[in-house]
PDB file of C-alpha atoms and ligand atoms in Angstrom:
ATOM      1  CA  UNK X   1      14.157  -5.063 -14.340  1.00 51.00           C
ATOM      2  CA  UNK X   2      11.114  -6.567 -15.897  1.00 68.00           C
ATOM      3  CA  UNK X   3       8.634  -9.629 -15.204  1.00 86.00           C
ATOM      4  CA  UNK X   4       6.143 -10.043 -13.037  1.00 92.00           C
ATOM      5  CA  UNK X   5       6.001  -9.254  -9.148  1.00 94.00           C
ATOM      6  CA  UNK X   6       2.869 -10.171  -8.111  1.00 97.00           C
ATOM      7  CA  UNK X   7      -0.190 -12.592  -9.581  1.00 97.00           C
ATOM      8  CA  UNK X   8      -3.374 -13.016  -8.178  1.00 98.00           C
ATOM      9  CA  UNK X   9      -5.487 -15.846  -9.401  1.00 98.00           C
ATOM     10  CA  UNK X  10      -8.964 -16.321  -9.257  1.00 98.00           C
ATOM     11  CA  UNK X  11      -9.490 -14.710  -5.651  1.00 98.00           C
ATOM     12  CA  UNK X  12     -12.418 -14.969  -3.530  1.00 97.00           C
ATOM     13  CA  UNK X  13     -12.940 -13.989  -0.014  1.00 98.00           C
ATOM     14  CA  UNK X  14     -15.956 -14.530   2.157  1.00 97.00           C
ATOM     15  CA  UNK X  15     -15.940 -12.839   5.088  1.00 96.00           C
ATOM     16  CA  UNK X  16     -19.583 -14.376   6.281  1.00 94.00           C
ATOM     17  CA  UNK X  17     -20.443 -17.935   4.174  1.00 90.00           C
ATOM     18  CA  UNK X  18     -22.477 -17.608   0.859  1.00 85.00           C
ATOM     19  CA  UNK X  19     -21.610 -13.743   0.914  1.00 91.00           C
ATOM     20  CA  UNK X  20     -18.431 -13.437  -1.265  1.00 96.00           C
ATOM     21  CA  UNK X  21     -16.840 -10.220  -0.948  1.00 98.00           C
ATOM     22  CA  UNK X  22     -14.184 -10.973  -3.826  1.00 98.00           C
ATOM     23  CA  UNK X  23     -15.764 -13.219  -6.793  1.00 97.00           C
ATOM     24  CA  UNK X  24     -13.004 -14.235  -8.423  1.00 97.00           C
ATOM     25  CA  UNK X  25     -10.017 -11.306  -8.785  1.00 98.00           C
ATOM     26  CA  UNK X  26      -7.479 -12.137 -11.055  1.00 98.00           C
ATOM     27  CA  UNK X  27      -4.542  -9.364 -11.482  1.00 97.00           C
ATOM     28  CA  UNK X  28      -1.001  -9.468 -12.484  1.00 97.00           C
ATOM     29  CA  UNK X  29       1.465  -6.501 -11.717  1.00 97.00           C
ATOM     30  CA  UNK X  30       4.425  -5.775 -13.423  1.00 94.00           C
ATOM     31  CA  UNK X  31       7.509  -5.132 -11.322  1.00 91.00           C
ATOM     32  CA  UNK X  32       7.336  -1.289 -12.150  1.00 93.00           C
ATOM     33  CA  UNK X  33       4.588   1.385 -12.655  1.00 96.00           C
ATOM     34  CA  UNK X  34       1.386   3.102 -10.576  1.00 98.00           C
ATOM     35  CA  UNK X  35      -1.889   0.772 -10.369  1.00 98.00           C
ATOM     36  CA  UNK X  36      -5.029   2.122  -8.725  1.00 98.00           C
ATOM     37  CA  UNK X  37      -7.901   0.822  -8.059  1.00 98.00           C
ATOM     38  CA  UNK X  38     -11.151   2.285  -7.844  1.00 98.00           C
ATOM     39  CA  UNK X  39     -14.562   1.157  -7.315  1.00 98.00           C
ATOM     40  CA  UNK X  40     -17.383   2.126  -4.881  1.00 97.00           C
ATOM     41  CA  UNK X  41     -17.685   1.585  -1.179  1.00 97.00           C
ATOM     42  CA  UNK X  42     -17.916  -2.172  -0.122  1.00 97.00           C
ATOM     43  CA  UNK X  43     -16.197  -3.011  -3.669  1.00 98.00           C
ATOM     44  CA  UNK X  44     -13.687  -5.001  -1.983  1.00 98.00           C
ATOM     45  CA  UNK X  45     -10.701  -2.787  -2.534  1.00 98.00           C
ATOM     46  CA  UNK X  46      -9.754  -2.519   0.752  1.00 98.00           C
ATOM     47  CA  UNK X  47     -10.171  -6.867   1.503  1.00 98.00           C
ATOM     48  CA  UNK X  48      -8.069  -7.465  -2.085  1.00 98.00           C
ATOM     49  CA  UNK X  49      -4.848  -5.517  -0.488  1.00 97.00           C
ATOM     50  CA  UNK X  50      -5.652  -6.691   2.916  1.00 96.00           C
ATOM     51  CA  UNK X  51      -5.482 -10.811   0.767  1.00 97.00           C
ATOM     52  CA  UNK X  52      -2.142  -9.598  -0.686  1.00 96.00           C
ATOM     53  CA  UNK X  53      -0.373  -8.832   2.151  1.00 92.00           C
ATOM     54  CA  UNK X  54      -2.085 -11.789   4.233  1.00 91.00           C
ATOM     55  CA  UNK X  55      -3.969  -9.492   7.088  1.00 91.00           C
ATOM     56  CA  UNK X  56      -6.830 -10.888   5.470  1.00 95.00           C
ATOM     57  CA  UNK X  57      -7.015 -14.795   4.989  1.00 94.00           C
ATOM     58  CA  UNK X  58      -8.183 -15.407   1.483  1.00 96.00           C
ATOM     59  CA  UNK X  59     -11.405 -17.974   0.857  1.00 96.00           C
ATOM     60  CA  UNK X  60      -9.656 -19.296  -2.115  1.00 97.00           C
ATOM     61  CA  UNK X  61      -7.568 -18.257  -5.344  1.00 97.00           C
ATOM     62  CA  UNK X  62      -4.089 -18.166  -4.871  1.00 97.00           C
ATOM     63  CA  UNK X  63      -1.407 -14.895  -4.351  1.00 97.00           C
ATOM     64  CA  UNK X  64       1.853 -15.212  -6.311  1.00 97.00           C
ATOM     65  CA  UNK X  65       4.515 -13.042  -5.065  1.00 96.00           C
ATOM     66  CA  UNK X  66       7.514 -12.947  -6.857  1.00 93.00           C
ATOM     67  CA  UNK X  67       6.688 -16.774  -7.914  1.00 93.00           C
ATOM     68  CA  UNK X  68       5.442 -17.935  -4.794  1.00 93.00           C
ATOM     69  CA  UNK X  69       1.979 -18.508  -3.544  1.00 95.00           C
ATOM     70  CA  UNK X  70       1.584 -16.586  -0.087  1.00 94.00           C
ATOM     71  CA  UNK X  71      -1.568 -18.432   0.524  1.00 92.00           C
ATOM     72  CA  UNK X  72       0.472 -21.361   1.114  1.00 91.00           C
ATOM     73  CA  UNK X  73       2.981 -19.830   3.769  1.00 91.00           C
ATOM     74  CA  UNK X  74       3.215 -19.987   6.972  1.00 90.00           C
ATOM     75  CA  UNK X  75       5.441 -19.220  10.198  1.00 89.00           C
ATOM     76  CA  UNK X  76       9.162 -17.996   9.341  1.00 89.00           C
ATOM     77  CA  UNK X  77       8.789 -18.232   5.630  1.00 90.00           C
ATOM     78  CA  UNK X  78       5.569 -15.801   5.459  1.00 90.00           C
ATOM     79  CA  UNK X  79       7.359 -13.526   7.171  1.00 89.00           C
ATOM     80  CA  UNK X  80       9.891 -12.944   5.072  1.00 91.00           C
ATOM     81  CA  UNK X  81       8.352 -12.789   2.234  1.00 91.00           C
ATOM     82  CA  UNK X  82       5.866 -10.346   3.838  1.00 91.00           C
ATOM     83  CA  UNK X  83       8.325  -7.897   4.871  1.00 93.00           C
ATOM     84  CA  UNK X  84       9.052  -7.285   0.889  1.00 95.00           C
ATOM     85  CA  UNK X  85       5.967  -5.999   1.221  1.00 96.00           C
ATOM     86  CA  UNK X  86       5.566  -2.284   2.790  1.00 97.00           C
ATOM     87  CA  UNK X  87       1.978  -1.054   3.219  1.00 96.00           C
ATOM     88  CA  UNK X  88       0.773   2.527   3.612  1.00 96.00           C
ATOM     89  CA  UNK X  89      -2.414   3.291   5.785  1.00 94.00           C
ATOM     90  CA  UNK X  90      -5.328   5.825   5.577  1.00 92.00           C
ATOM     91  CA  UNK X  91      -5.012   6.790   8.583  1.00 92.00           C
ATOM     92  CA  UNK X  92      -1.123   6.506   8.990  1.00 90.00           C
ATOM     93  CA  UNK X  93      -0.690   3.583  11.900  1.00 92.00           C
ATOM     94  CA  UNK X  94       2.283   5.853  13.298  1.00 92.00           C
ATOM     95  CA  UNK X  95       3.384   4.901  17.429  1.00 91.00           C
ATOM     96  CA  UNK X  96       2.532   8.304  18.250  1.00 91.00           C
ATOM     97  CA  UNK X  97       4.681   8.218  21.433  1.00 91.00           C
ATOM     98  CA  UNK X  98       7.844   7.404  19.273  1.00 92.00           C
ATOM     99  CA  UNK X  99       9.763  10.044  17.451  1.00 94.00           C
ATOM    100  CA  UNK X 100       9.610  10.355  13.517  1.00 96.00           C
ATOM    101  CA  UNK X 101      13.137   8.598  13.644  1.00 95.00           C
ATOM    102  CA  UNK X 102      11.982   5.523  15.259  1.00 93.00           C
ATOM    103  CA  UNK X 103       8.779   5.660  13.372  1.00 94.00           C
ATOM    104  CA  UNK X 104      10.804   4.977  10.259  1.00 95.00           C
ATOM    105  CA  UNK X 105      12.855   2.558  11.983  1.00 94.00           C
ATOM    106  CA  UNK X 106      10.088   0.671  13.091  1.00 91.00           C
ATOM    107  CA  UNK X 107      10.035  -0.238   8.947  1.00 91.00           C
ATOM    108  CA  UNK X 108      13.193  -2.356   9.907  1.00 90.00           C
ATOM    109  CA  UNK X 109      11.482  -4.731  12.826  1.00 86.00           C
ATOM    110  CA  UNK X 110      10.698  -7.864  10.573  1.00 82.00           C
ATOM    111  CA  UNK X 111      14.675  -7.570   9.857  1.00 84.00           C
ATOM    112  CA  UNK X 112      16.411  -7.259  13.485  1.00 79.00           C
ATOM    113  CA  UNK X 113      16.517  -9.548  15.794  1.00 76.00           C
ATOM    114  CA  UNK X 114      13.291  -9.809  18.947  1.00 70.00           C
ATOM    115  CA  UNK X 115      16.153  -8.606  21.299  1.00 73.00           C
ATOM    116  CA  UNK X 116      17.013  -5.751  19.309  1.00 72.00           C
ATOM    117  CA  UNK X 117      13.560  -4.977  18.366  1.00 69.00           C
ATOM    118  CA  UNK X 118      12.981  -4.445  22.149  1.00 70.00           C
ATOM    119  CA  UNK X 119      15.849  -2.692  22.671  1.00 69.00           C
ATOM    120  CA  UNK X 120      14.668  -0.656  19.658  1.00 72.00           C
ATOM    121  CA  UNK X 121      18.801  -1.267  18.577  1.00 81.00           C
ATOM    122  CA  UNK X 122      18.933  -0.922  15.278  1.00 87.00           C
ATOM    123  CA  UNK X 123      22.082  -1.540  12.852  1.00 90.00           C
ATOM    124  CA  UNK X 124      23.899   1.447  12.101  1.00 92.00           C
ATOM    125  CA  UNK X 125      23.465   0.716   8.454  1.00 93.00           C
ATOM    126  CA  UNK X 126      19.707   1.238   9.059  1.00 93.00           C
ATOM    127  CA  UNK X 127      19.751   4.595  10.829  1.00 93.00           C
ATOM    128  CA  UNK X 128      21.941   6.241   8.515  1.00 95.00           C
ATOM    129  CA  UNK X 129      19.209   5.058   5.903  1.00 96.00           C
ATOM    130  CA  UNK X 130      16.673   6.293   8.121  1.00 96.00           C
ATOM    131  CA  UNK X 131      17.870   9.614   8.260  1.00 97.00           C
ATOM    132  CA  UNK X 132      18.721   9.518   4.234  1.00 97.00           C
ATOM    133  CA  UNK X 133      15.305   8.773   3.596  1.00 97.00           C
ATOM    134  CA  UNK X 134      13.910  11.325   6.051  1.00 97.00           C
ATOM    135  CA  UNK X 135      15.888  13.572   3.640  1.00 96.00           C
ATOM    136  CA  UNK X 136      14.510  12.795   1.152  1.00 96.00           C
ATOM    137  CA  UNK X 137      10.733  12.936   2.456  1.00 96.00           C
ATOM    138  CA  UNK X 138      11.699  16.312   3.443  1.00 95.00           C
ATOM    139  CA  UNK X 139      11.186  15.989   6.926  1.00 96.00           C
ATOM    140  CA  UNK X 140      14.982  16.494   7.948  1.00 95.00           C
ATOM    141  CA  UNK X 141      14.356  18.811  11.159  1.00 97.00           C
ATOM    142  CA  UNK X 142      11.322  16.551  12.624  1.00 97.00           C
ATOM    143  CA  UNK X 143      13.313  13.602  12.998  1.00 95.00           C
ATOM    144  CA  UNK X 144      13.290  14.074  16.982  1.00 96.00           C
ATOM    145  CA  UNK X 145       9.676  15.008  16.717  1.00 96.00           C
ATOM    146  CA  UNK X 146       6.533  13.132  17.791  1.00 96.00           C
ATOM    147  CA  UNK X 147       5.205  11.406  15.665  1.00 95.00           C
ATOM    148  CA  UNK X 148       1.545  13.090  17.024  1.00 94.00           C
ATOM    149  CA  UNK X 149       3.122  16.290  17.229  1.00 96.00           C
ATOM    150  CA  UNK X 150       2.996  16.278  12.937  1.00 96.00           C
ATOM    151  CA  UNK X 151       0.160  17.523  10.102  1.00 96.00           C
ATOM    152  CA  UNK X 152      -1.622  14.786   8.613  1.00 96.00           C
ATOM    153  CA  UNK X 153       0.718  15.113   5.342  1.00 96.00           C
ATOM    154  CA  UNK X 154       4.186  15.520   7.312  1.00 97.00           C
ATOM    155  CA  UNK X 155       2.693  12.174   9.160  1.00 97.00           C
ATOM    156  CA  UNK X 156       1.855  10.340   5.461  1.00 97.00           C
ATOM    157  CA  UNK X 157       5.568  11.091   4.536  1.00 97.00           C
ATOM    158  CA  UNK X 158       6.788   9.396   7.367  1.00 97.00           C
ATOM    159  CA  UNK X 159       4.415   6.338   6.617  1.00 97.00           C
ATOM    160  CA  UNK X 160       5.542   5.864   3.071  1.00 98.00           C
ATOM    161  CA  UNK X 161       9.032   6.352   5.098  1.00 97.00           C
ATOM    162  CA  UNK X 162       8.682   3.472   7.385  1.00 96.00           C
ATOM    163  CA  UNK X 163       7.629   1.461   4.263  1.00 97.00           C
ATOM    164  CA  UNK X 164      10.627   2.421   2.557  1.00 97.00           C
ATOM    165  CA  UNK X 165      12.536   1.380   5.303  1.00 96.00           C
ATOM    166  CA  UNK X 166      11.127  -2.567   4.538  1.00 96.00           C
ATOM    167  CA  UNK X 167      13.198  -2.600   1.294  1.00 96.00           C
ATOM    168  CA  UNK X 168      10.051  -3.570  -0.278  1.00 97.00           C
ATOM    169  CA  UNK X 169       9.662  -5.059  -3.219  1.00 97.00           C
ATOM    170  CA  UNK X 170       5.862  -4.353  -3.629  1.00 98.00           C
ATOM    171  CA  UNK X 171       4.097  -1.073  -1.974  1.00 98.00           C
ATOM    172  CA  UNK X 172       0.551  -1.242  -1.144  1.00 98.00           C
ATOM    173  CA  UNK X 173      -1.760   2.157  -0.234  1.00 98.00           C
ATOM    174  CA  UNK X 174      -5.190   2.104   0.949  1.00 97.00           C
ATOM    175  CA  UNK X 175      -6.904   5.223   0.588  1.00 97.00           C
ATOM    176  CA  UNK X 176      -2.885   6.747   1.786  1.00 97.00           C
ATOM    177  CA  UNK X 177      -4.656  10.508   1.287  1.00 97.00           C
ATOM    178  CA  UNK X 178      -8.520  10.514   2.117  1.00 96.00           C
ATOM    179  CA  UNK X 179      -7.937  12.245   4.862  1.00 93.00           C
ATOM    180  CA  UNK X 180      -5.848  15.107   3.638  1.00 96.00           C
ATOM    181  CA  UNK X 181      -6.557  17.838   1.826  1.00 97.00           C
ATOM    182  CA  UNK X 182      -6.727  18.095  -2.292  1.00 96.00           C
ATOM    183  CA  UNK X 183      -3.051  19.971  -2.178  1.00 97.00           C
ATOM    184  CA  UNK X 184      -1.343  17.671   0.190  1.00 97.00           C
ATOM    185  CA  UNK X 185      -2.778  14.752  -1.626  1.00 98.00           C
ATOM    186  CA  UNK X 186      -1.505  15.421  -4.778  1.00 98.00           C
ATOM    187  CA  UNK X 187       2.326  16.268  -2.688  1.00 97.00           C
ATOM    188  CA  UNK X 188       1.776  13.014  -0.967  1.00 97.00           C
ATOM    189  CA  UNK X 189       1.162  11.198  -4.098  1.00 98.00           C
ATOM    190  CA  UNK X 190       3.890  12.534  -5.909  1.00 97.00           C
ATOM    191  CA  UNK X 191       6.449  11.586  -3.157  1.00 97.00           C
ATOM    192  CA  UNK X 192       4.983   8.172  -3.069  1.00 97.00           C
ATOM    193  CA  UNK X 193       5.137   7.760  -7.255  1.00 97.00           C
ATOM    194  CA  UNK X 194       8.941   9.063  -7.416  1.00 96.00           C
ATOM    195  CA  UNK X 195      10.010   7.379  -4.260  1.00 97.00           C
ATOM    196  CA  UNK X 196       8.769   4.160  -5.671  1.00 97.00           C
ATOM    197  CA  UNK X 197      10.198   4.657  -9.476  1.00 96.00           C
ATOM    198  CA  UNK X 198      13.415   5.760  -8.241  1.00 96.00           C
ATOM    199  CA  UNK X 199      13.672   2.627  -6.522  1.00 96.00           C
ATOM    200  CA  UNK X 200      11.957   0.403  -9.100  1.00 96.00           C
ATOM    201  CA  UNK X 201       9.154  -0.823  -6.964  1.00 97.00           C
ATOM    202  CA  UNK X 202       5.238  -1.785  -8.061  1.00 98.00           C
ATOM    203  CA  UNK X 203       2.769   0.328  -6.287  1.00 98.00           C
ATOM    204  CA  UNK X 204      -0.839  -0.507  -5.865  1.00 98.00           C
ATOM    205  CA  UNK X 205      -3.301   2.039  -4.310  1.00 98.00           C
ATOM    206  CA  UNK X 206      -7.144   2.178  -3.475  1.00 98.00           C
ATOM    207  CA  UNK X 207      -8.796   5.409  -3.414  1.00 97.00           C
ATOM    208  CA  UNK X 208     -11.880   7.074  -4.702  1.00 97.00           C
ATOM    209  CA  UNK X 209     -10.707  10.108  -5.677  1.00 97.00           C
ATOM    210  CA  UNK X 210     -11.102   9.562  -9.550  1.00 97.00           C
ATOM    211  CA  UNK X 211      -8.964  12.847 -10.856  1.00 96.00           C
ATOM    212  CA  UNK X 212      -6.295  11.809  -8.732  1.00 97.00           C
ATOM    213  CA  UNK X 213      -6.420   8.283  -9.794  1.00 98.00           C
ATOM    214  CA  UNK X 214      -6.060   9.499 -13.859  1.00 97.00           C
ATOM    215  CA  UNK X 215      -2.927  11.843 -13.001  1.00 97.00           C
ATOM    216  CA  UNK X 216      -0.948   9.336 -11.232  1.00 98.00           C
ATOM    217  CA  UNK X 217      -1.673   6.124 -12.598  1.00 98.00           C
ATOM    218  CA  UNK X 218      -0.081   4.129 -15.242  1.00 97.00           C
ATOM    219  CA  UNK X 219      -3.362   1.925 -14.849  1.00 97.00           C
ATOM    220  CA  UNK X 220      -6.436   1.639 -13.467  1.00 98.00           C
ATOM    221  CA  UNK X 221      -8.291  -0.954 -12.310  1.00 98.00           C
ATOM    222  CA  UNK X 222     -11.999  -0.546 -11.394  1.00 98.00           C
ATOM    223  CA  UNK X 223     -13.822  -3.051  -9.066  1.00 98.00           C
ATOM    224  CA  UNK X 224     -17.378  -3.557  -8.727  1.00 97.00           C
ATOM    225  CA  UNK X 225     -19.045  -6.029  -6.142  1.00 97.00           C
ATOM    226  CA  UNK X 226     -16.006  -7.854  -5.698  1.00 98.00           C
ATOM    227  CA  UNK X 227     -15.102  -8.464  -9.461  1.00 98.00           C
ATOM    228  CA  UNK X 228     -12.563  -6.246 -11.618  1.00 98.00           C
ATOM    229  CA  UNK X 229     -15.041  -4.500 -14.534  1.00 97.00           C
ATOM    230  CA  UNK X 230     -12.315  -2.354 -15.694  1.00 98.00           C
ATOM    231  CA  UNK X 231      -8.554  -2.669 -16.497  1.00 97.00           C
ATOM    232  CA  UNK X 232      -6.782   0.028 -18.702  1.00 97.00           C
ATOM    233  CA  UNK X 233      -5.329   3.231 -19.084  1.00 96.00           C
ATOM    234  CA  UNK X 234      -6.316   6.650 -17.411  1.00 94.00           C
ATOM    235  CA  UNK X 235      -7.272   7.594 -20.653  1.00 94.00           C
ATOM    236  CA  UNK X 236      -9.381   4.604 -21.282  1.00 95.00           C
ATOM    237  CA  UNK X 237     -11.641   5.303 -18.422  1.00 96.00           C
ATOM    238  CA  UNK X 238     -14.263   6.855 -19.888  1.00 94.00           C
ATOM    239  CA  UNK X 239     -17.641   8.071 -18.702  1.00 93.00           C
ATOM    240  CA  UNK X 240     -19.481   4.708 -20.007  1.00 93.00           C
ATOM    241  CA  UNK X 241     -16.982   2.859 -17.947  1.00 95.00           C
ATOM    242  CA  UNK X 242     -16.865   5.526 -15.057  1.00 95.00           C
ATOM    243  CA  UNK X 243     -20.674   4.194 -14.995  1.00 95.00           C
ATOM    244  CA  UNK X 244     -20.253   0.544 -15.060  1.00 95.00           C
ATOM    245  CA  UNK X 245     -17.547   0.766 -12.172  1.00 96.00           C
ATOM    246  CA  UNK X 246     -19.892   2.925  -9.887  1.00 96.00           C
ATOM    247  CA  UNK X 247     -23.711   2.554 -11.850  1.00 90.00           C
ATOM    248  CA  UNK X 248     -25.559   5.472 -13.317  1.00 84.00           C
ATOM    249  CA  UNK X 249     -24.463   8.980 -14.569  1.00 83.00           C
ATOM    250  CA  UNK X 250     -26.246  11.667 -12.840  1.00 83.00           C
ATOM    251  CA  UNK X 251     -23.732  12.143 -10.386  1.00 83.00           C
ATOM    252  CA  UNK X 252     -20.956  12.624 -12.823  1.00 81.00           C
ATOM    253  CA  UNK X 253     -23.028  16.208 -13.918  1.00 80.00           C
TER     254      UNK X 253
HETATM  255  N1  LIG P   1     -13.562  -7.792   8.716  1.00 79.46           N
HETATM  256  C1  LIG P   1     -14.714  -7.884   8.046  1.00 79.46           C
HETATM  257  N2  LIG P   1     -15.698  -8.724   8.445  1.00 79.46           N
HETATM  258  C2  LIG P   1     -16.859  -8.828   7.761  1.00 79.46           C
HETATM  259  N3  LIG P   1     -17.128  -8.143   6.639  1.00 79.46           N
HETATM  260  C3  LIG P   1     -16.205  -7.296   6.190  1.00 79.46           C
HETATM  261  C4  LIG P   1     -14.947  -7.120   6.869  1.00 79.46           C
HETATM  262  N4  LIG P   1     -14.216  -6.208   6.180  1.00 79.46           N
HETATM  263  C5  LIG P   1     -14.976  -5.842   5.137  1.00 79.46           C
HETATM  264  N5  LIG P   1     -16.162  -6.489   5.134  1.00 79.46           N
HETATM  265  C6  LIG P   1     -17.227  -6.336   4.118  1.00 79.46           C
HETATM  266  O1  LIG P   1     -16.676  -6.638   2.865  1.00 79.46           O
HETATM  267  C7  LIG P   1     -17.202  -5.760   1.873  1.00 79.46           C
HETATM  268  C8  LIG P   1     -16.046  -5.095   1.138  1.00 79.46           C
HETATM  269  O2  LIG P   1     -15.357  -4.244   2.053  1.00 79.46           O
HETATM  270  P1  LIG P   1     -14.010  -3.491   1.694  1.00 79.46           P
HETATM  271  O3  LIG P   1     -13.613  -2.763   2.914  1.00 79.46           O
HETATM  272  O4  LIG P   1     -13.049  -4.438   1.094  1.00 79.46           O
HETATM  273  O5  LIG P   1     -14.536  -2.503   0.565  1.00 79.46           O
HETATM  274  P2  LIG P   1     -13.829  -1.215  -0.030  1.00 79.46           P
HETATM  275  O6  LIG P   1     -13.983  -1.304  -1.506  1.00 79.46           O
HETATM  276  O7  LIG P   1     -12.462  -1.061   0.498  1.00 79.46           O
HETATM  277  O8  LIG P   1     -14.773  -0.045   0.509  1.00 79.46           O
HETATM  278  P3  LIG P   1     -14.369   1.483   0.901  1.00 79.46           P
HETATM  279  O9  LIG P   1     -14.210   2.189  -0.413  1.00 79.46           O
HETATM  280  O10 LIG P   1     -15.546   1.977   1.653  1.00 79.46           O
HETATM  281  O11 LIG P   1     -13.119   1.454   1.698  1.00 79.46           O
HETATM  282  C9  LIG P   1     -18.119  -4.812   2.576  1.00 79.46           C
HETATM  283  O12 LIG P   1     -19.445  -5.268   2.402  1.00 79.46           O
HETATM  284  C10 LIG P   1     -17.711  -4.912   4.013  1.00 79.46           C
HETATM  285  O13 LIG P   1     -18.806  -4.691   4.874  1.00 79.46           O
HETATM  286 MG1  LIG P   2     -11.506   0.341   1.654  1.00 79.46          MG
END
């Protein structure tokens, strides 16, 4: 392995004209490791991954994925360069109608064919990866399960699942464990972190939980009004820079 899997250049985003949300992000990651980003509320965390994987139309700057600018892509060819990229939510995006099973399958949509898709027939190649993966996620006797008959953590592992199921060749998480507790957080992040070595696969996450950022990460990057202030190690990040990322000190007493 080795290179680069994803560039961003000189990104800006303006959601409203005149009010730039992103000022100019440049990032490149690696094709391996754990990058997290951090920065307070209205940073632009959230609108940087939304750029990358092209929910959110970028002002300017451009998005090189695996050597090719995603800003320029449209129809048939952005979509299969998006499906390389699996996403993880907050608040999980499961069909919770749909069993855990077909929650993971759904990862394989952007691959089968519309007919199949509505048939929800998927390749037998694909289930009996489903249900390796499920395995894996530890989640074995839920497969026939509801998706909304799960605990918020059982329902993360079958999110980082489903973007398994993608093949992806970049995973994206935004905020994938603000709404679970500190325990189940740290289990979800360590299933996401070994899921995505074992496979070789760049993972970039937003969060805010700063702890939890310096035990997973390889790096950190911390944003501030839509520009990155800080790019280095967990062990770089220290309280002078904790400050410049979020402004002042007294909360850190
Ligand atoms: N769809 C949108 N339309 C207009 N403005 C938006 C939209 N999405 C985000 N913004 C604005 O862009 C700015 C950055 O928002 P963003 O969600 O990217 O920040 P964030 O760093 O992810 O924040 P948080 O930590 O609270 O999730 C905010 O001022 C927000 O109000
Ligand atoms: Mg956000």
């Amino acid at each position: 392995m080795g290179g680069v899997t994803l560039e961003v250049q000189d990104l800006t985003k303006c959601y409203t004209a005149d009010r730039p949300v992103l000022r100019g992000v440049s990032l490149r990651l690696d094709s391996e490791g754990i990058t997290i980003v951090i920065g307070p509320s209205g940073a632009g965390k959230s609108t940087l991954l939304r750029c990358i994987n092209r929910l959110v139309e970028p002002t300017s700057g451009r998005i090189l994925f695996q050597g090719t600018d995603l800003v320029t892509l449209r129809g048939q060819m952005l979509r299969e360069r998006r499906r390389r990229i699996g996403m993880v939510f907050q608040e999980f995006n499961l069909v919770e109608r749909l069993s855990v099973i077909e929650n993971l399958l759904s990862g394989r949509l952007g691959y089968v064919s519309p007919w199949r898709a509505w048939l929800r027939k998927f390749p037998e190649t694909d289930i009996v990866r489903a249900f390796e993966l499920l395995d894996q996620l530890g989640l074995s006797e839920f497969a026939a399960k509801r998706a909304d008959a799960l605990s918020g953590g059982q329902r993360q592992r079958v999110g980082i699942g489903r973007a398994l199921m993608q093949e992806p060749e970049l995973l994206l998480a935004d905020e994938p464990t603000s709404s679970l507790d500190p325990k189940t957080s740290v289990e979800i992040m360590e299933t996401m972190a070994s899921l995505a070595r074992q496979r070789h696969i760049p993972v970039m996450v937003n969060m805010h939980d700063v702890n939890l950022a310096k035990r997973f990460a390889d790096r950190i990057v911390g944003m501030t009004e839509g520009r990155v202030v800080f790019d280095g190690k967990a062990d770089d990040l220290t309280t002078d820079e904790l400050s410049t990322i979020y402004g002042g000190e007294e909360w850190m007493r």
